[in-house]
mmCIF file of C-alpha atoms in Angstrom:
data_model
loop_
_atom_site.group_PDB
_atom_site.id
_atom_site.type_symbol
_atom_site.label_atom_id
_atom_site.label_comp_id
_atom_site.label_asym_id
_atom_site.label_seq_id
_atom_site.Cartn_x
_atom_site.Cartn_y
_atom_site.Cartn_z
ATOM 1 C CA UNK A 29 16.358 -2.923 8.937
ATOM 2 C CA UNK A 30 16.708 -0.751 11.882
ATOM 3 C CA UNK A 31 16.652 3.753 11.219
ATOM 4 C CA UNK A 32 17.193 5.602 14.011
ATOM 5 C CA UNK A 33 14.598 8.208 15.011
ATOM 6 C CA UNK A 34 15.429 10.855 12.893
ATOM 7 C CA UNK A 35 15.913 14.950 14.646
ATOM 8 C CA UNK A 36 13.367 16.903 12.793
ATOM 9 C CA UNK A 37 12.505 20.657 13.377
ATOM 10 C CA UNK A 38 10.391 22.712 11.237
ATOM 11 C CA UNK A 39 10.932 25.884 12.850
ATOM 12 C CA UNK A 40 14.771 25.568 11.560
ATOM 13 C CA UNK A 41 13.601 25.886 7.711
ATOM 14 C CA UNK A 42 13.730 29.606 6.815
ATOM 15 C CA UNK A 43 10.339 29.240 5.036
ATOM 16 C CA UNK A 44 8.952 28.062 8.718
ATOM 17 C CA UNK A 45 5.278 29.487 8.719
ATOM 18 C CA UNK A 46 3.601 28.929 12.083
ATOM 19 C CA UNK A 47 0.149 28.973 10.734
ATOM 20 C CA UNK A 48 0.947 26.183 8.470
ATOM 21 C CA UNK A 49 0.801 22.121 9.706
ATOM 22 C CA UNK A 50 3.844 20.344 9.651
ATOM 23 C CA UNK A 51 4.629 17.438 7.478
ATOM 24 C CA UNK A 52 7.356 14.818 7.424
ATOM 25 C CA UNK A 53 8.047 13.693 4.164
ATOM 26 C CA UNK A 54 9.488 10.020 4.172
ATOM 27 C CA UNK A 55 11.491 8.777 0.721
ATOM 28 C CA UNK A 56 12.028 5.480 -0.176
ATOM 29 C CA UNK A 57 13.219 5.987 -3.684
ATOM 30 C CA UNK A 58 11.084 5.043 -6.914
ATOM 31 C CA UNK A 59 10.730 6.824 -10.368
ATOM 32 C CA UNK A 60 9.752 9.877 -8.618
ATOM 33 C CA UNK A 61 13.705 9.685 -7.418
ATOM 34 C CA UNK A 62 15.367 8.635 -11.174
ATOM 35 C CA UNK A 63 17.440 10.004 -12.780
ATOM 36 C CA UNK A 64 18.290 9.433 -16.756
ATOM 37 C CA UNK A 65 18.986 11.340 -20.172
ATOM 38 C CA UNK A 66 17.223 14.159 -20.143
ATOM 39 C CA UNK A 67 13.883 13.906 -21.575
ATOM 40 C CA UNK A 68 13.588 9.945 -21.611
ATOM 41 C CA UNK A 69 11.108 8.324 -19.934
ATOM 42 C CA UNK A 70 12.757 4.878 -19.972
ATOM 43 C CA UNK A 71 16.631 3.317 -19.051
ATOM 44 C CA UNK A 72 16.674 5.804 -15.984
ATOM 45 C CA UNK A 73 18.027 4.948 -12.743
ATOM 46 C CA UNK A 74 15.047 4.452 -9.620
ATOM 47 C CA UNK A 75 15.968 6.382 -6.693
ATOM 48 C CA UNK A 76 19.024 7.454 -7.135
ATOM 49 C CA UNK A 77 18.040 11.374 -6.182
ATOM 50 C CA UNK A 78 17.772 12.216 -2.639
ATOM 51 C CA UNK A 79 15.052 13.982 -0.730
ATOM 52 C CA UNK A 80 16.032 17.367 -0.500
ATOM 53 C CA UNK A 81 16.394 16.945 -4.698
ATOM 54 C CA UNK A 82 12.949 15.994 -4.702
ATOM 55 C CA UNK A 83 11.897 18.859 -2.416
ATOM 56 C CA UNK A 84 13.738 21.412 -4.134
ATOM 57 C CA UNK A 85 12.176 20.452 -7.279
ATOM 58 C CA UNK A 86 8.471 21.371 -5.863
ATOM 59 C CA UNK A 87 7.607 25.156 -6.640
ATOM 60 C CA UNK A 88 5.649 26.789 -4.041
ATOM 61 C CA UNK A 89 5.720 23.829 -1.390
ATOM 62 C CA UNK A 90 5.825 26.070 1.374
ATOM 63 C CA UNK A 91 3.139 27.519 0.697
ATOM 64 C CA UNK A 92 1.028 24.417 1.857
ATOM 65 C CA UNK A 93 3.093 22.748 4.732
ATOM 66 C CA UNK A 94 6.528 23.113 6.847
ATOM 67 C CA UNK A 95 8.050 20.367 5.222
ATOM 68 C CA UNK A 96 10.613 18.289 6.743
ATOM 69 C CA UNK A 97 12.439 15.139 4.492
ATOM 70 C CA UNK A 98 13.425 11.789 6.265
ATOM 71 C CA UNK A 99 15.565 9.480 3.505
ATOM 72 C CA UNK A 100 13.964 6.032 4.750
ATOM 73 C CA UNK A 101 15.717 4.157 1.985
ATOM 74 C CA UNK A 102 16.544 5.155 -2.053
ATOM 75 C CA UNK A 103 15.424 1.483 -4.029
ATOM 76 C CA UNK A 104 13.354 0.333 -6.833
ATOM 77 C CA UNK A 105 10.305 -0.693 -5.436
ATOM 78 C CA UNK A 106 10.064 -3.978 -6.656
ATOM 79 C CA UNK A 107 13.465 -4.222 -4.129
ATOM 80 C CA UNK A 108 11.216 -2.822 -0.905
ATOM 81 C CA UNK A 109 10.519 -6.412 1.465
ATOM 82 C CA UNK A 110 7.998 -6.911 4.720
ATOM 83 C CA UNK A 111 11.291 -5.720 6.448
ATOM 84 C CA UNK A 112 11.038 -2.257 4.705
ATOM 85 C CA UNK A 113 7.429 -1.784 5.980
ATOM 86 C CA UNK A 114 7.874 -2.767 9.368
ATOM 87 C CA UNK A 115 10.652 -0.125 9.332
ATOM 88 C CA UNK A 116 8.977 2.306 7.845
ATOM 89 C CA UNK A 117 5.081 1.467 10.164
ATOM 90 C CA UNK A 118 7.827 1.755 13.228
ATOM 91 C CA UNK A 119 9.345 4.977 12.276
ATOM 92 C CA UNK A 120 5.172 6.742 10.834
ATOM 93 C CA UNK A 121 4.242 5.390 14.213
ATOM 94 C CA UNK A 122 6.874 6.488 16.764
ATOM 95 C CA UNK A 123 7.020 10.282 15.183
ATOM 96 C CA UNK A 124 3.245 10.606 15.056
ATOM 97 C CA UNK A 125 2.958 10.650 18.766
ATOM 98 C CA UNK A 126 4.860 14.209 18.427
ATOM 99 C CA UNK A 127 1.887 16.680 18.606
ATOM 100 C CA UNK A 128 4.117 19.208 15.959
ATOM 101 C CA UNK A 129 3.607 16.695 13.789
ATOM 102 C CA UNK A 130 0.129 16.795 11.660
ATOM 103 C CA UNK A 131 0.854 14.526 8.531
ATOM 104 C CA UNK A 132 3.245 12.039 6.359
ATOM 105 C CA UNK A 133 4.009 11.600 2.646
ATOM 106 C CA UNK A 134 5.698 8.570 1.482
ATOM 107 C CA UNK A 135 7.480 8.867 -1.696
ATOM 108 C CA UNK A 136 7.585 5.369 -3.141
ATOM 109 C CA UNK A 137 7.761 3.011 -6.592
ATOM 110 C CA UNK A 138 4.483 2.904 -8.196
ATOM 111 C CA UNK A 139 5.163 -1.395 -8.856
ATOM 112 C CA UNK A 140 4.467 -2.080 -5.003
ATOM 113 C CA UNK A 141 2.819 1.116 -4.131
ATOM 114 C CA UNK A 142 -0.546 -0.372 -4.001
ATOM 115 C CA UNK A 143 1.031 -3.117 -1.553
ATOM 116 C CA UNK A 144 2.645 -0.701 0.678
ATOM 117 C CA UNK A 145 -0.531 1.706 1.411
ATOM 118 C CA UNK A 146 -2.477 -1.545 2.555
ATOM 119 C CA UNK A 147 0.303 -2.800 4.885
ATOM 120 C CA UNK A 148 0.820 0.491 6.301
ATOM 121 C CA UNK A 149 -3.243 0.729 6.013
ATOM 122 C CA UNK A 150 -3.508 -2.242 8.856
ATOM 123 C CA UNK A 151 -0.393 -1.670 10.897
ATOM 124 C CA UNK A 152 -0.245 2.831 11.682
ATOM 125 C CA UNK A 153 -1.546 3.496 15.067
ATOM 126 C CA UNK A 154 -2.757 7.236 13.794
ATOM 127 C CA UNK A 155 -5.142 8.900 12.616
ATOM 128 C CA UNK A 156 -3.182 11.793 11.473
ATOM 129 C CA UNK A 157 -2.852 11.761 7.503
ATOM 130 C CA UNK A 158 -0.775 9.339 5.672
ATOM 131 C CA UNK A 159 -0.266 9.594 1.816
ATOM 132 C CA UNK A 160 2.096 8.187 -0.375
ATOM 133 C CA UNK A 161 2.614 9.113 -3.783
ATOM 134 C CA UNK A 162 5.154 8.555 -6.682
ATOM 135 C CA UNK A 163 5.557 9.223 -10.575
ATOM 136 C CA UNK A 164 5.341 7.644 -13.838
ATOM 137 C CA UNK A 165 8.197 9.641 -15.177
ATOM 138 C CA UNK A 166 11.427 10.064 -14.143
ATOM 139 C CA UNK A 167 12.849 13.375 -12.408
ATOM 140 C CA UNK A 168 14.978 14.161 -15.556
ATOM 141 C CA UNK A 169 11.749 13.213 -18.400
ATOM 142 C CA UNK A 170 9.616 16.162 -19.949
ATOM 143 C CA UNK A 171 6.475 16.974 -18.019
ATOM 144 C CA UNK A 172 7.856 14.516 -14.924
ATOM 145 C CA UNK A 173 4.924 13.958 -12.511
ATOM 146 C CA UNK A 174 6.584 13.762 -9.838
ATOM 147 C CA UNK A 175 6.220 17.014 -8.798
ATOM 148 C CA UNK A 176 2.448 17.927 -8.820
ATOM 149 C CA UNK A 177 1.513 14.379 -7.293
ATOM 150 C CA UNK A 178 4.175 15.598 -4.422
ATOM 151 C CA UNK A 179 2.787 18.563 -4.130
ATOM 152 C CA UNK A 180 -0.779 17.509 -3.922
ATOM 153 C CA UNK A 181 0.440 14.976 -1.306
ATOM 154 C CA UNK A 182 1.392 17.274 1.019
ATOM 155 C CA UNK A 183 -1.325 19.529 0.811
ATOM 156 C CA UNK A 184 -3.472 16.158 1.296
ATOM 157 C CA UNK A 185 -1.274 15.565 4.146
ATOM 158 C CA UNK A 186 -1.833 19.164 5.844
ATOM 159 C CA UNK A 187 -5.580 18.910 4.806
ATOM 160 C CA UNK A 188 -7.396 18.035 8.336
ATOM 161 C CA UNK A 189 -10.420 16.622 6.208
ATOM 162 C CA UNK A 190 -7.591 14.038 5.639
ATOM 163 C CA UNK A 191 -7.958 13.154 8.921
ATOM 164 C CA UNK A 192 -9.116 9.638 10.335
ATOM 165 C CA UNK A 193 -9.676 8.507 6.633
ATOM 166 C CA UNK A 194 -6.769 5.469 6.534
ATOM 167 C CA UNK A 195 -3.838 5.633 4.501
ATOM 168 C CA UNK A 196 -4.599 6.979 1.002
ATOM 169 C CA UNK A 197 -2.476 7.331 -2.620
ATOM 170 C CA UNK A 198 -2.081 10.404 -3.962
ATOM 171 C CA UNK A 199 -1.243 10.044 -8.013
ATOM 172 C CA UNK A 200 -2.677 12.550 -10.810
ATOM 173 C CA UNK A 201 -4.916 14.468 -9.472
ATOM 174 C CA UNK A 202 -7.105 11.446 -8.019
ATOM 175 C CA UNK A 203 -7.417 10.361 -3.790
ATOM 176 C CA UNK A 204 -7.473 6.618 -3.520
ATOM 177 C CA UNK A 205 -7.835 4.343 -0.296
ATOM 178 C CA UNK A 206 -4.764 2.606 0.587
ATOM 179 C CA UNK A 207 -7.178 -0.295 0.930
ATOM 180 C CA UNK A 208 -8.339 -0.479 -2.627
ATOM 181 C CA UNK A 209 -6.089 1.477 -4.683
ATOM 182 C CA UNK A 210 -4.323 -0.896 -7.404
ATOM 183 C CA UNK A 211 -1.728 -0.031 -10.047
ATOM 184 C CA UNK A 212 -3.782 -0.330 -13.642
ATOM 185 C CA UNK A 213 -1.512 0.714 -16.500
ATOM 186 C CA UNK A 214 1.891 -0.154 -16.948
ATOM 187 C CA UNK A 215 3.141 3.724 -18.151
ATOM 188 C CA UNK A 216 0.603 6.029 -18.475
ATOM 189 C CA UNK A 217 0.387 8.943 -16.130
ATOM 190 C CA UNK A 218 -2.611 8.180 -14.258
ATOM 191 C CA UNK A 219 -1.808 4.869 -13.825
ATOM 192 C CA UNK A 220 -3.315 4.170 -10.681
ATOM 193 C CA UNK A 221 -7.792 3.070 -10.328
ATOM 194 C CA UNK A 222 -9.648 1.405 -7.389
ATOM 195 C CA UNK A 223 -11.052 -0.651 -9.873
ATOM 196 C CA UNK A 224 -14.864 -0.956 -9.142
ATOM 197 C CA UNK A 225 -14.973 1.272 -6.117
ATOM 198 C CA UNK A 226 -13.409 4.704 -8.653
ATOM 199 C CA UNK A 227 -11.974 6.944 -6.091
ATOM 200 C CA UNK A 228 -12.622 8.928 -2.637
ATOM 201 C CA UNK A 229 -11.924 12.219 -4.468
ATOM 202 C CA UNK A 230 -9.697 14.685 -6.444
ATOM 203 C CA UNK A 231 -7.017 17.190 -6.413
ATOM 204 C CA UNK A 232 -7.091 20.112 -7.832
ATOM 205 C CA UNK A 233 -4.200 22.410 -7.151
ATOM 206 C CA UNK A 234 -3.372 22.344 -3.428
ATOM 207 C CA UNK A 235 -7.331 21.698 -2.324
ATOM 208 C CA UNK A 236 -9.117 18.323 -1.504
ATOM 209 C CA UNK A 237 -12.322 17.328 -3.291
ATOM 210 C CA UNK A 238 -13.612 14.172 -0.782
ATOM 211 C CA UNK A 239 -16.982 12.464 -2.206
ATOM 212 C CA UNK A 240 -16.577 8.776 -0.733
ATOM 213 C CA UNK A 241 -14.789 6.863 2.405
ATOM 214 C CA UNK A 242 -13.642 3.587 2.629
ATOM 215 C CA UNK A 243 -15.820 1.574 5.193
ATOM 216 C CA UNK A 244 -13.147 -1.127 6.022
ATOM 217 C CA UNK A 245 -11.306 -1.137 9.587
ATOM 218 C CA UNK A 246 -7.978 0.179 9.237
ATOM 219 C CA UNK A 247 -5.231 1.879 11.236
ATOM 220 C CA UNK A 248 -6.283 2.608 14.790
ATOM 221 C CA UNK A 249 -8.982 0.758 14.488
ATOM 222 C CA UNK A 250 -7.437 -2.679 12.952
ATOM 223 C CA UNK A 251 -6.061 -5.009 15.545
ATOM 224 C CA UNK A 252 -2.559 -5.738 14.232
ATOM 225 C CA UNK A 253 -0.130 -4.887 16.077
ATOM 226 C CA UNK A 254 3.511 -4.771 14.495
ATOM 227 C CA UNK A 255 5.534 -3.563 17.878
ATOM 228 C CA UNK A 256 8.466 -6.140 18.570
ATOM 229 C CA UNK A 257 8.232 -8.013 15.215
ATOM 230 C CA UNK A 258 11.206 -8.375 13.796
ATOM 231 C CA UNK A 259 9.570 -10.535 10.376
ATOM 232 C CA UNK A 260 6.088 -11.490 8.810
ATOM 233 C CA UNK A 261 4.977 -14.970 8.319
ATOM 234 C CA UNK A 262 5.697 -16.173 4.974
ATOM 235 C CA UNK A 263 2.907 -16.389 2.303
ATOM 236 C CA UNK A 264 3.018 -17.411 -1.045
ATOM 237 C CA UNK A 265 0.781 -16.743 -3.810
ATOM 238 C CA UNK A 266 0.007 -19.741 -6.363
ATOM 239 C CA UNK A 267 -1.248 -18.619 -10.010
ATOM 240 C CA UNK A 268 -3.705 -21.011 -11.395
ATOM 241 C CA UNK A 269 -4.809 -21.220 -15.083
ATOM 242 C CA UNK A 270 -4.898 -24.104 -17.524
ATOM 243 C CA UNK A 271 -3.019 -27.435 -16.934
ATOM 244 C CA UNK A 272 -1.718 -25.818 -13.929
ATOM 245 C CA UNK A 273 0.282 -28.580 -11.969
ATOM 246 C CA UNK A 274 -1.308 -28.647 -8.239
ATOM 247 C CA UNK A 275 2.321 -29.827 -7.218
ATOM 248 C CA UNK A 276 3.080 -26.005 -7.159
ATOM 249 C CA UNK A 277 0.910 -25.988 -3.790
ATOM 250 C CA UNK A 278 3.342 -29.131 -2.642
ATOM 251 C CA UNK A 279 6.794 -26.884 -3.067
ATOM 252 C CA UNK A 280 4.941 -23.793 -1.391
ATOM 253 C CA UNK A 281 3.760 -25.355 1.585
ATOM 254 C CA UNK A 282 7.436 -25.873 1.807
ATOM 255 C CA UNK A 283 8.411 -22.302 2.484
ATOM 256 C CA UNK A 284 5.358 -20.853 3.458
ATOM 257 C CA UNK A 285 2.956 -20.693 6.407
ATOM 258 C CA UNK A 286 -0.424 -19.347 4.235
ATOM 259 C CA UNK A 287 -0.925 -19.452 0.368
ATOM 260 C CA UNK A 288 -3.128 -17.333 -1.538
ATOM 261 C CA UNK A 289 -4.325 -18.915 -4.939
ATOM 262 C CA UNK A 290 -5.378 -16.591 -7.713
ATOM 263 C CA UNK A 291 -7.965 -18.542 -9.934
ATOM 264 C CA UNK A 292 -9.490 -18.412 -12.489
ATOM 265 C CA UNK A 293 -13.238 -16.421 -12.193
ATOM 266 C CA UNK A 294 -14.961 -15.928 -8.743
ATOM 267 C CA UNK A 295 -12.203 -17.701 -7.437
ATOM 268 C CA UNK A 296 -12.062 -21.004 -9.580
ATOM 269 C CA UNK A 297 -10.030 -23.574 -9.614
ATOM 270 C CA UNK A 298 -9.482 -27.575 -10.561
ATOM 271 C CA UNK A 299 -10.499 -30.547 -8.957
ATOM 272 C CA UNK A 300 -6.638 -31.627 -8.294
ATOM 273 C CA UNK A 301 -6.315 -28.135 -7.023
ATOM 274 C CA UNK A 302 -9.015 -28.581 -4.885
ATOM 275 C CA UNK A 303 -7.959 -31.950 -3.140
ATOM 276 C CA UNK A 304 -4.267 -30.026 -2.629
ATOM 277 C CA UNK A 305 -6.036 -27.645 -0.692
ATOM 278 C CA UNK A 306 -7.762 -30.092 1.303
ATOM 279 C CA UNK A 307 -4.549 -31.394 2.275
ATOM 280 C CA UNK A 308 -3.007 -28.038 3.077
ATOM 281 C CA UNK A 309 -5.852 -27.421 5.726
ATOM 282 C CA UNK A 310 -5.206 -30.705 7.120
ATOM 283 C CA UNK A 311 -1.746 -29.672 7.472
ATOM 284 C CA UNK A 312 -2.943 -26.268 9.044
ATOM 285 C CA UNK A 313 -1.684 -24.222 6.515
ATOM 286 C CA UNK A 314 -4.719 -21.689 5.207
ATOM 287 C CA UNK A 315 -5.667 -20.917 1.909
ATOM 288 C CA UNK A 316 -7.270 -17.842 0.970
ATOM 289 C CA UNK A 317 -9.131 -18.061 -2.525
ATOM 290 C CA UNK A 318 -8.784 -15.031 -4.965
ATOM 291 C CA UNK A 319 -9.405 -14.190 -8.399
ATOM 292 C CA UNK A 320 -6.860 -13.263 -11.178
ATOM 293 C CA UNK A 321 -9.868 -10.503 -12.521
ATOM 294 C CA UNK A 322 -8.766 -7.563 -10.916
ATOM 295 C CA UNK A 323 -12.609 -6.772 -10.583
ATOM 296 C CA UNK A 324 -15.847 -8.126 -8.670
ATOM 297 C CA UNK A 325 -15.850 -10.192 -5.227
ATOM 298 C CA UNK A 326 -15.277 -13.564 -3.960
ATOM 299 C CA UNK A 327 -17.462 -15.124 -1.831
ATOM 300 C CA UNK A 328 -17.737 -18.237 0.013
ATOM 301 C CA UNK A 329 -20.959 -19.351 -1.092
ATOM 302 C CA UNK A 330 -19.813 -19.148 -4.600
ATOM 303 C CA UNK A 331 -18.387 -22.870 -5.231
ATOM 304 C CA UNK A 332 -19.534 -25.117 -2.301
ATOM 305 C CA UNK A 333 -17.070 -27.770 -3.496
ATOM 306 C CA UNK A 334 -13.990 -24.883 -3.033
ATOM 307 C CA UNK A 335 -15.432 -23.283 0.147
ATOM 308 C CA UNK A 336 -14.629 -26.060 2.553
ATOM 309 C CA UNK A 337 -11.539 -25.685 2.398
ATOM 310 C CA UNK A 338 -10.630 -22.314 1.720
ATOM 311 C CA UNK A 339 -11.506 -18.320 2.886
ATOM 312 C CA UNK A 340 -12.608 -16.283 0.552
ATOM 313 C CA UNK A 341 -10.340 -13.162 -0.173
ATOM 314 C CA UNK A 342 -13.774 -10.698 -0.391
ATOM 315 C CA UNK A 343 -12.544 -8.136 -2.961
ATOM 316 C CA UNK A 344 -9.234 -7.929 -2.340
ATOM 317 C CA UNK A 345 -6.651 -8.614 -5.242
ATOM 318 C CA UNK A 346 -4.167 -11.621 -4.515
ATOM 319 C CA UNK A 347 -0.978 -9.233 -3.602
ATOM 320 C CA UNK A 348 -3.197 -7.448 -1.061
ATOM 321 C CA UNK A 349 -4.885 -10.796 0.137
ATOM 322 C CA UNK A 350 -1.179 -11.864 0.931
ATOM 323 C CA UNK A 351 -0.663 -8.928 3.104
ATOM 324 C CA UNK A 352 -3.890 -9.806 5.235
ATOM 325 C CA UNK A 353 -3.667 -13.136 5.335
ATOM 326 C CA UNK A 354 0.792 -12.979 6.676
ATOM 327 C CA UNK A 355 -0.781 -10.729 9.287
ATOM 328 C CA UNK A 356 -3.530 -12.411 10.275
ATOM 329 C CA UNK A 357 -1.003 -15.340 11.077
ATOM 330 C CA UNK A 358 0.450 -13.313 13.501
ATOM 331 C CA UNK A 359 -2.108 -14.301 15.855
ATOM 332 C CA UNK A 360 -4.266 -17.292 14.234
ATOM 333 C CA UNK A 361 -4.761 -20.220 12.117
ATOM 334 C CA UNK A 362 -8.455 -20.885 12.685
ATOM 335 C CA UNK A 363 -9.788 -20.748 9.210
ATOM 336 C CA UNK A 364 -13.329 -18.771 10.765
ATOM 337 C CA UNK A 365 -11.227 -16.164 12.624
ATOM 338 C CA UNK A 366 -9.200 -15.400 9.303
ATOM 339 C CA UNK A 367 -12.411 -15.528 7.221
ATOM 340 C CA UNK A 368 -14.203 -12.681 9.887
ATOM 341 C CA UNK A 369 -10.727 -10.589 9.239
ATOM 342 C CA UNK A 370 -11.336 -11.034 5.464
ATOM 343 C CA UNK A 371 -14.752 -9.351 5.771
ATOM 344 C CA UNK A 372 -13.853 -7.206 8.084
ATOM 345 C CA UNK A 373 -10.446 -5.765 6.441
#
């Protein structure tokens, strides 16, 4: 999926206020784009407004930033693919080198959100800000969110304590690390937690409240590199639980050039399980061990037995632990160098 660099000039905009930063605000669709019967919050349609709808529907938004809106794409999240990211890395990294540029907002699905912010988390080549929000509700509901989580963003976004801090979510009121962040409740407002690690801070009205940092590598200082690639290595992610058949790992190997299993506990999984994955290394084929508990860590010293053969995923969820491990096979397959990135990432 190819864009071309879009023409953007803030001093057009008749609200242009040169003591303000600049912002480029980049849509990709979501519920923060639907559009159903007035007042519902369900059978809506996911992206179907466009970014200047979106914009308009923002009181006060110049007040914070010269906005300027980029439609990137107008989809369901659950449709976005690798291809969409490397688009959309491409396009945050080629416009950040313009110095009347100061910040991004990504308007996106709240189903892969939390997938997206890590991606773009390893891959941007900036350190100017980088937030993507969404909503719960649809444009057309009572007491939408979009809104207020897009205007927060882009105060975020034109905030230089923002600065150097990764990419981060933006979503009712809270600041979360693109690293961490992780969708938690399937409609409620503030549907988005970082689990264990809470959040780096809140918004309240157009100002930034920062208490914590993630301490992970990320964006200038992570060591992917995306430029040229056309496509991500394939990897799969196997659900274990009870009397799960271990000929899953068979068919996957099949299509894939990593697998991430998400067992049971720290990590768990069975003994037929176990000898798969012995065979998979053999093969060259990594497998990174995660847990289905969205909370705690995964270690390597946990389960001797399981260790040999796999890396452990650290605390990293099995959809992010995908991300890591299809980049990481972009330049290795030795199980120690993956494991370092693990800890490192």
């Amino acid at each position: 999926m190819i864009i071309p660099i879009p023409e953007i000039n803030f001093t057009a905009s008749s609200f242009y206020n040169p003591q303000l930063n600049n912002v480029v605000i980049l849509a990709t669709g979501g519920t923060i784009a639907g559009s159903g019967e007035a007042h519902n919050t369900l059978n809506y349609e996911p992206g179907a407004l466009p970014i200047q709808d979106l914009l308009d529907s923002v009181p006060h938004l110049e007040r914070v930033a010269n906005c300027a809106g980029v439609q990137v794409s107008n989809l369901c999240s659950a449709d976005i693919t690798s291809e969409h990211w490397l688009t959309l890395a491409t396009l945050i990294n080629t416009l950040a080198q313009r110095p009347d540029i100061h910040g991004f907002v990504i308007t996106h699905g709240t189903d892969t959100l939390d997938e997206t912010s890590y991606f773009l988390n390893l891959v941007l080549k900036t350190d100017k800000p980088v937030i993507i929000t969404g909503s719960m509700r649809p444009a057309t509901a009572i007491s939408a969110d979009g809104p207020l989580n897009l205007f927060q963003s882009v105060a975020l976004a034109a905030n230089p304590e923002a600065y150097g801090q990764g990419v981060m979510v933006v979503f009712a009121e809270g600041i979360y690390s693109g690293r961490d962040v992780q969708k938690v409740n399937t409609f409620k407002a503030n549907a988005f937690d970082e689990r264990d690690f809470g959040c780096l801070g809140y918004m309240r009205d157009e100002h930034a409240y920062f208490y914590t940092r993630s301490l992970k590598k990320h964006t200038t200082a992570a060591q992917f590199n995306i430029a040229g690639l056309q496509s991500l290595p394939v990897v799969s992610v196997a659900y274990f639980h009870v009397d799960a058949d271990p000929g899953i790992l068979d068919y996957l190997a099949t299509i894939s050039k990593g697998i991430v299993i998400a067992g049971a506990g720290g990590g768990i999984y069975s003994k037929p399980w176990i000898d798969k994955v012995g065979n998979l290394k053999n093969n060259n084929i990594p497998v990174v061990r995660c847990s289905r508990i969205s909370s705690g860590i995964t270690l390597k010293d946990s389960y001797i037995d399981l260790s040999a053969n796999s890396i452990p995923c650290n605390s990293l969820v099995p959809q992010k632990a995908r991300i890591l491990l299809s980049l990481a096979l972009t330049q290795t397959t030795e199980y120690h160098e993956i494991g370092a990135m693990f800890n490192e990432y």
